[in-house]
Amino acid sequence: RVIAPQCLVIFGASGDLTHRKLVPALFELFKQRRLPSEFALLGCARRPWSDDEFRGKMAEALASKIAENQEAWDQFVSKLFYEPVDLQQPEDVVRLGKRLETVDQQCATRGNRTFYLSVSPKFYGSGCRALADAGLLKDPQRSRVVIEKPFGRDYGSAQALNRVVKSCGQENQIFRIDHYLGKETVQNIMVLRFANTIFEPIWNRNYISSVQITAAETVGVEERAGYYETSGALRDMVQNHLTQMLAITAMEPPGRFDPEAIRNEKAKVLQAARLADEQEPWNCCIRGQYGPGGSHDAPLAGYRQEPGVDPNSTTETYVAMKLFVDNWRWQGVPFYVRTGKRLAKRLSEVVLTFREAPVHLFDAATGGPTANQLILRIQPDEGAEFRFEVKSPGSGMRSRPIDMEFSYDESFGEPSDEGYVRLLADAMLSDPTLFTRSDEVEAAWRLYTPLLELIEDSPWQLPIHPYESRTWGPAAADALLARDGLLWRRP
Ligand code: BG6
């Protein structure tokens, strides 16, 4: 697939995401020779930088990557430009239009444009509107908008934002990004399910007893307190990344691999999902917040002591919950979802636990559970493993579990690209398969509405459970599973 000549315009070019993820991803695409030679990156933000200042800032931020390949950078950097733009100022947007025409002539980018909104979420709607009003979205074949998460704050605001965005262009011009969908291992869930025949017959309530979806991080809030205090783990991770992993794990097989067929199935499964107890959500959701921890030599501050965080903050940095998917495939199978910052290990995975053998003929050598498990390792150690029972060597007939493993690293050698590399390329290719459609994003917000309302109206019913940094989260989250006779996986 070949990316057509074009100009990528990044709004929010002075922000964190641009130098941490977007420009490195574009540089990677450049090194892989996947960018067309007629390509330009136009950074836009309010700061009055020149092209050279922007190039200098990016060079500073990418110093270690550049050192590995100075020659490639020297070529790439000539494709970087900058224009001071405040999207709230109509005259700035008119000036942007003129600058884009100049760039088109300079770089032969032929009026083909991808606009990336990496600005504060409160400007997503007005940003799209400003581009549409300036006539920059009127050609659906040659203009598209990428919108970062979070898309809305709840069901109502996501619907309202969708209305605005759709009034600015067609759905196929809008690319709502979720970088988890850019991960090879998340895409691999589809390949594993739909390119093999052995999984599909058992991928349902008859064989699977429960599903666990985890995204555990060791980092804390870092320098993002301002954003995180208004978001919390539910909005930051669960509504998007974890819900997308759930959708791909639970969706029905699509008839074709095309954007609409895939997204129809994802939207359908999210519409069938619900909290395990919608009437009394406190029975199925635990919120936590990290306290201090770490070792004597390397102590870690608690969330409330982090710079920029309210010392009485009740923002959750951990969420665990139980969901059901009310359809024929999954009726009655619990989906346990958890995420947290400052946990014991960095680990994202999907674990399918199968029903136990109906009759236990053999004693378990380990005394542990004997259910089969399929573990889809999203990161790190990208791969998968299947756990099953084998005969424990020696006299007698005792069984013990072993793991059959597939590792991306061992099988393919080269490290996979970062999610943003794949997604930026796909957006520039106008391929929306790995982007969230409006109905999906709304279904995802609707799913968590009972929780968001409860947190808003009567937060004491969903109290914050403190947990020590570098542990596996609050004990209350263990109790959530213990009530069902289960344990969280702690590899
Ligand atoms: C982002 C969140 O979307 O995902 C961050 O805003 C989080 O808070 C990050 O740290 C996790 O992404 P990854 O790819 O490191 O698992």
PDB file of C-alpha atoms and ligand atoms in Angstrom, residues 20-21 148-149 178-180 183 215-217 219-222 224 227-228 231 236-237 240-241 341 346 348 379 418 420, ligand 1:
ATOM      1  CA  ARG A  20       7.238  11.872  21.878  1.00  0.00           C
ATOM      2  CA  LYS A  21       5.171   9.852  19.405  1.00  0.00           C
ATOM      3  CA  GLU A 148      -6.897  11.984  19.528  1.00  0.00           C
ATOM      4  CA  LYS A 149      -8.542  10.477  22.565  1.00  0.00           C
ATOM      5  CA  ASP A 178      -6.814   4.631  19.771  1.00  0.00           C
ATOM      6  CA  HIS A 179      -3.163   3.693  19.751  1.00  0.00           C
ATOM      7  CA  TYR A 180      -3.881   0.217  21.175  1.00  0.00           C
ATOM      8  CA  LYS A 183      -0.319  -2.608  18.300  1.00  0.00           C
ATOM      9  CA  ALA A 215      -3.326  -3.123  31.139  1.00  0.00           C
ATOM     10  CA  ALA A 216      -0.910  -2.659  34.033  1.00  0.00           C
ATOM     11  CA  GLU A 217       1.682   0.115  34.094  1.00  0.00           C
ATOM     12  CA  VAL A 219       4.795   4.456  35.679  1.00  0.00           C
ATOM     13  CA  GLY A 220       2.865   6.990  37.713  1.00  0.00           C
ATOM     14  CA  VAL A 221       1.095  10.046  36.398  1.00  0.00           C
ATOM     15  CA  GLU A 222       4.427  11.556  35.237  1.00  0.00           C
ATOM     16  CA  ARG A 224       0.463  14.891  33.116  1.00  0.00           C
ATOM     17  CA  TYR A 227      -4.868  16.231  32.253  1.00  0.00           C
ATOM     18  CA  TYR A 228      -5.071  13.161  34.468  1.00  0.00           C
ATOM     19  CA  SER A 231      -9.675  12.125  33.495  1.00  0.00           C
ATOM     20  CA  ASP A 236      -7.879   7.480  30.295  1.00  0.00           C
ATOM     21  CA  MET A 237      -7.610   3.731  29.720  1.00  0.00           C
ATOM     22  CA  ASN A 240     -10.832   3.332  25.025  1.00  0.00           C
ATOM     23  CA  HIS A 241      -7.900   0.899  25.148  1.00  0.00           C
ATOM     24  CA  LYS A 341      -0.638   3.013  37.247  1.00  0.00           C
ATOM     25  CA  ARG A 346       4.183  -3.416  33.069  1.00  0.00           C
ATOM     26  CA  SER A 348      -1.038  -5.842  28.986  1.00  0.00           C
ATOM     27  CA  GLN A 379       3.091  -6.205  25.768  1.00  0.00           C
ATOM     28  CA  GLU A 418       5.025   1.435  17.667  1.00  0.00           C
ATOM     29  CA  TYR A 420       1.531   5.275  16.011  1.00  0.00           C
TER      30      TYR A 420
HETATM   31  C1  BG6 B   1      -2.344   6.511  27.012  1.00  0.00           C
HETATM   32  C2  BG6 B   1      -2.719   7.009  28.366  1.00  0.00           C
HETATM   33  O1  BG6 B   1      -3.437   6.555  26.138  1.00  0.00           O
HETATM   34  O2  BG6 B   1      -1.880   5.179  27.116  1.00  0.00           O
HETATM   35  C3  BG6 B   1      -1.550   6.913  29.311  1.00  0.00           C
HETATM   36  O3  BG6 B   1      -3.188   8.353  28.275  1.00  0.00           O
HETATM   37  C4  BG6 B   1      -0.968   5.538  29.321  1.00  0.00           C
HETATM   38  O4  BG6 B   1      -1.929   7.310  30.624  1.00  0.00           O
HETATM   39  C5  BG6 B   1      -0.733   5.030  27.913  1.00  0.00           C
HETATM   40  O5  BG6 B   1       0.234   5.566  30.043  1.00  0.00           O
HETATM   41  C6  BG6 B   1      -0.355   3.565  27.915  1.00  0.00           C
HETATM   42  O6  BG6 B   1       0.042   3.177  26.635  1.00  0.00           O
HETATM   43  P1  BG6 B   1       1.041   1.979  26.413  1.00  0.00           P
HETATM   44  O7  BG6 B   1       1.103   1.835  24.931  1.00  0.00           O
HETATM   45  O8  BG6 B   1       2.325   2.356  27.045  1.00  0.00           O
HETATM   46  O9  BG6 B   1       0.409   0.798  27.091  1.00  0.00           O
END
